[in-house]
Short mmCIF file of C-alpha atoms in Angstrom, two decimals:
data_model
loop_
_atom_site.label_atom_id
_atom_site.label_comp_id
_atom_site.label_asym_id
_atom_site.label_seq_id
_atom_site.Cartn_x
_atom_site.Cartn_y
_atom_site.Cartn_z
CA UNK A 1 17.91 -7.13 19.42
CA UNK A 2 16.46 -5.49 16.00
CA UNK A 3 13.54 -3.51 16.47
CA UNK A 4 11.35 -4.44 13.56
CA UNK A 5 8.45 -2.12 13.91
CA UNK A 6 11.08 0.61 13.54
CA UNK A 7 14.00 -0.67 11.08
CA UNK A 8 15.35 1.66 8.64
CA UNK A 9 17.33 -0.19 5.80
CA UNK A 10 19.95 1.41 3.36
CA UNK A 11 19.04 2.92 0.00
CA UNK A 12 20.98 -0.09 -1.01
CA UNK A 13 19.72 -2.78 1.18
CA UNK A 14 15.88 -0.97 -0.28
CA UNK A 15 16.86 -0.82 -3.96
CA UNK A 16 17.92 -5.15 -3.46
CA UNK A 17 14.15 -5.60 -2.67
CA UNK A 18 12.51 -6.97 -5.51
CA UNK A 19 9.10 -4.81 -6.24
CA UNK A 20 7.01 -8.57 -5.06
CA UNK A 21 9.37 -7.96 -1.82
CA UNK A 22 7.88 -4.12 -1.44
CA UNK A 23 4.64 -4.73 -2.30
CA UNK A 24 4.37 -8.01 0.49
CA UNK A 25 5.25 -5.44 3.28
CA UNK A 26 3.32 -2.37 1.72
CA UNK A 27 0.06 -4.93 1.97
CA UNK A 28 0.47 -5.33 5.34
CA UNK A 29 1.21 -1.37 5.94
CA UNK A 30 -1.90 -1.00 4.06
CA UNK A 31 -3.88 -3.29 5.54
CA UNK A 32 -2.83 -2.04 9.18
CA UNK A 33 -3.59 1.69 8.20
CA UNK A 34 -7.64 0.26 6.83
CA UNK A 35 -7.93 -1.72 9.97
CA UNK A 36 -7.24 1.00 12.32
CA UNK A 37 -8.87 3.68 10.51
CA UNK A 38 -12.45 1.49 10.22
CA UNK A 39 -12.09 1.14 13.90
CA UNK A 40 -10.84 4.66 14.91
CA UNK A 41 -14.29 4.93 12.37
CA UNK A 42 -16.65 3.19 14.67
CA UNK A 43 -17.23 0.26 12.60
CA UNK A 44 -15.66 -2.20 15.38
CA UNK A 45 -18.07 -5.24 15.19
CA UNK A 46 -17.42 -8.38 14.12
CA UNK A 47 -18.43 -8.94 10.36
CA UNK A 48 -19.12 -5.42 9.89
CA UNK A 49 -15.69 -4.77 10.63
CA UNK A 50 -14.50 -7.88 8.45
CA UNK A 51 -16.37 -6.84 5.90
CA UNK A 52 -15.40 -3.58 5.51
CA UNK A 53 -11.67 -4.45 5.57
CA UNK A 54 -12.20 -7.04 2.74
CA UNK A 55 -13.74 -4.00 0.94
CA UNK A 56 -11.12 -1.60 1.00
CA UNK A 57 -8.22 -4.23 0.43
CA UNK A 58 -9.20 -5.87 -2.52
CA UNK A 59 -7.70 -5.26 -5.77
CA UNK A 60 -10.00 -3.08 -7.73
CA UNK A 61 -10.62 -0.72 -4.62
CA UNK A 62 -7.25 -0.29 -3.84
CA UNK A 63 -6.54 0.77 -7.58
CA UNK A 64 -9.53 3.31 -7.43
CA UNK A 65 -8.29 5.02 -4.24
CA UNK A 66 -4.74 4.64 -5.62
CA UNK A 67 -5.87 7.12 -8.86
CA UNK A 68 -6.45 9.86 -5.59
CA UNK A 69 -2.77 9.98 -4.92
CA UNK A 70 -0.87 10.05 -8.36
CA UNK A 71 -0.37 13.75 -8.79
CA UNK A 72 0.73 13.85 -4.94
CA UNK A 73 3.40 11.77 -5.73
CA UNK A 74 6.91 12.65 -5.84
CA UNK A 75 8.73 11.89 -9.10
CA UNK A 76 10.76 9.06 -6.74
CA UNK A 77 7.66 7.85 -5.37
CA UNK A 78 6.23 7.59 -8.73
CA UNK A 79 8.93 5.67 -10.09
CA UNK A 80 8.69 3.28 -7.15
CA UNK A 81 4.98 2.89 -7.70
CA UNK A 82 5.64 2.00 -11.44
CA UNK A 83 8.34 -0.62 -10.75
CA UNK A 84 5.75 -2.04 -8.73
CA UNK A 85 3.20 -1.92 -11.08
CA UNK A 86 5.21 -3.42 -13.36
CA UNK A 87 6.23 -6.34 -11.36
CA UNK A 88 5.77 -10.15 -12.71
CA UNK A 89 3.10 -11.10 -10.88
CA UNK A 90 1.92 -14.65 -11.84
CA UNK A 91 -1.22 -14.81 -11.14
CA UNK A 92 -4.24 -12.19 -10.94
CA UNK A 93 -7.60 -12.90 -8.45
CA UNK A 94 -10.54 -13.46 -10.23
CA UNK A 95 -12.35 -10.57 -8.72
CA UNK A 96 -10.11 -7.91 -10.13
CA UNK A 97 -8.41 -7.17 -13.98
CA UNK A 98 -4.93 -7.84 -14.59
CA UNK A 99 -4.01 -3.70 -14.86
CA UNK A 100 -6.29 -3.43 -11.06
CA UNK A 101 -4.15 -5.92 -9.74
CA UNK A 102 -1.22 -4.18 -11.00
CA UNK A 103 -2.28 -0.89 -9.41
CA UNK A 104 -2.44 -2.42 -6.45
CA UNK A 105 0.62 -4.30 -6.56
CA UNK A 106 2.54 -0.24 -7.42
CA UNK A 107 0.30 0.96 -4.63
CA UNK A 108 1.75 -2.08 -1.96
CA UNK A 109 4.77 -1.09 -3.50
CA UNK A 110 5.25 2.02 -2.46
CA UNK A 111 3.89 1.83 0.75
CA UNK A 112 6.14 -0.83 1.03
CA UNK A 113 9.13 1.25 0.11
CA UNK A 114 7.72 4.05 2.10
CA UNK A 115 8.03 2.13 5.37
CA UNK A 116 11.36 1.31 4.84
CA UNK A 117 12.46 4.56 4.55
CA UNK A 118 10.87 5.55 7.94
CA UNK A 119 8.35 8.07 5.80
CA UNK A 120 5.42 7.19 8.28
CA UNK A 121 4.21 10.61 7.69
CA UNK A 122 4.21 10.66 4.33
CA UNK A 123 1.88 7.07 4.39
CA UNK A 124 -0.21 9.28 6.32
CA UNK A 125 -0.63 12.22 3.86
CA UNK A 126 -1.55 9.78 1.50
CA UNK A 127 -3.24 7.40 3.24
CA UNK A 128 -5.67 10.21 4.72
CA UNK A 129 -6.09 11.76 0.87
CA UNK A 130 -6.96 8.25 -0.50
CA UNK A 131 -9.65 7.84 2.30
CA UNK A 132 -11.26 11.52 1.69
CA UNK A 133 -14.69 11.60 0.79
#
């Protein structure tokens, strides 16, 4: 049986992923990592909780937080996070600007890609660095 919470694919099998591909798994990375830091956090209630994750997953904050991390970026890692910037995306939520939406899209991506790779530590690093105060 494949264990998903720990698969490790092939540069190959990683470079076939389109950047939409990447950044659909990197939003779920992301959004696990903001879900168990706000409750590792204390802020465990209901709506609070809720709310707070809406905040920090929406477009325009995750392309503010994502400006923390550029110049930690490898110069792989910051050609993954500019393929997925630059991915077709069709449509753009009204709360955010096309180029947020595209930040957050590179930032997915990359998170995405980083996962794949089994660099949990390295989401980390810059997972903890986007959250600094």
């Amino acid at each position: 049986m494949t264990d998903y919470f720990t698969t490790t694919l092939s540069n190959d099998e990683i470079r076939a992923i389109s950047s939409i591909g990447l950044a659909h798994l990197g939003d779920a990375v992301y959004e696990l990592l903001v879900r168990t830091y706000l409750c590792a956090h204390g802020k465990a209630t209901g709506k609070g909780l809720h709310r707070a994750t809406i905040e920090l997953v929406c477009a325009p904050k995750q392309a503010e937080l994502s400006e923390r991390i550029l110049p930690m970026l490898t110069e792989e890692e910051h050609a993954v996070f500019k393929r997925g910037r630059n991915a077709n995306v069709h449509s753009v939520p009204q709360h955010a600007s096309r180029a947020q939406y595209q930040q957050a899209t590179a930032l997915e991506a990359l998170f995405g890609w980083l996962y794949l790779n089994g660099e949990k530590s390295r989401i980390n690093e810059l997972f903890n660095a986007m959250m600094e105060e």
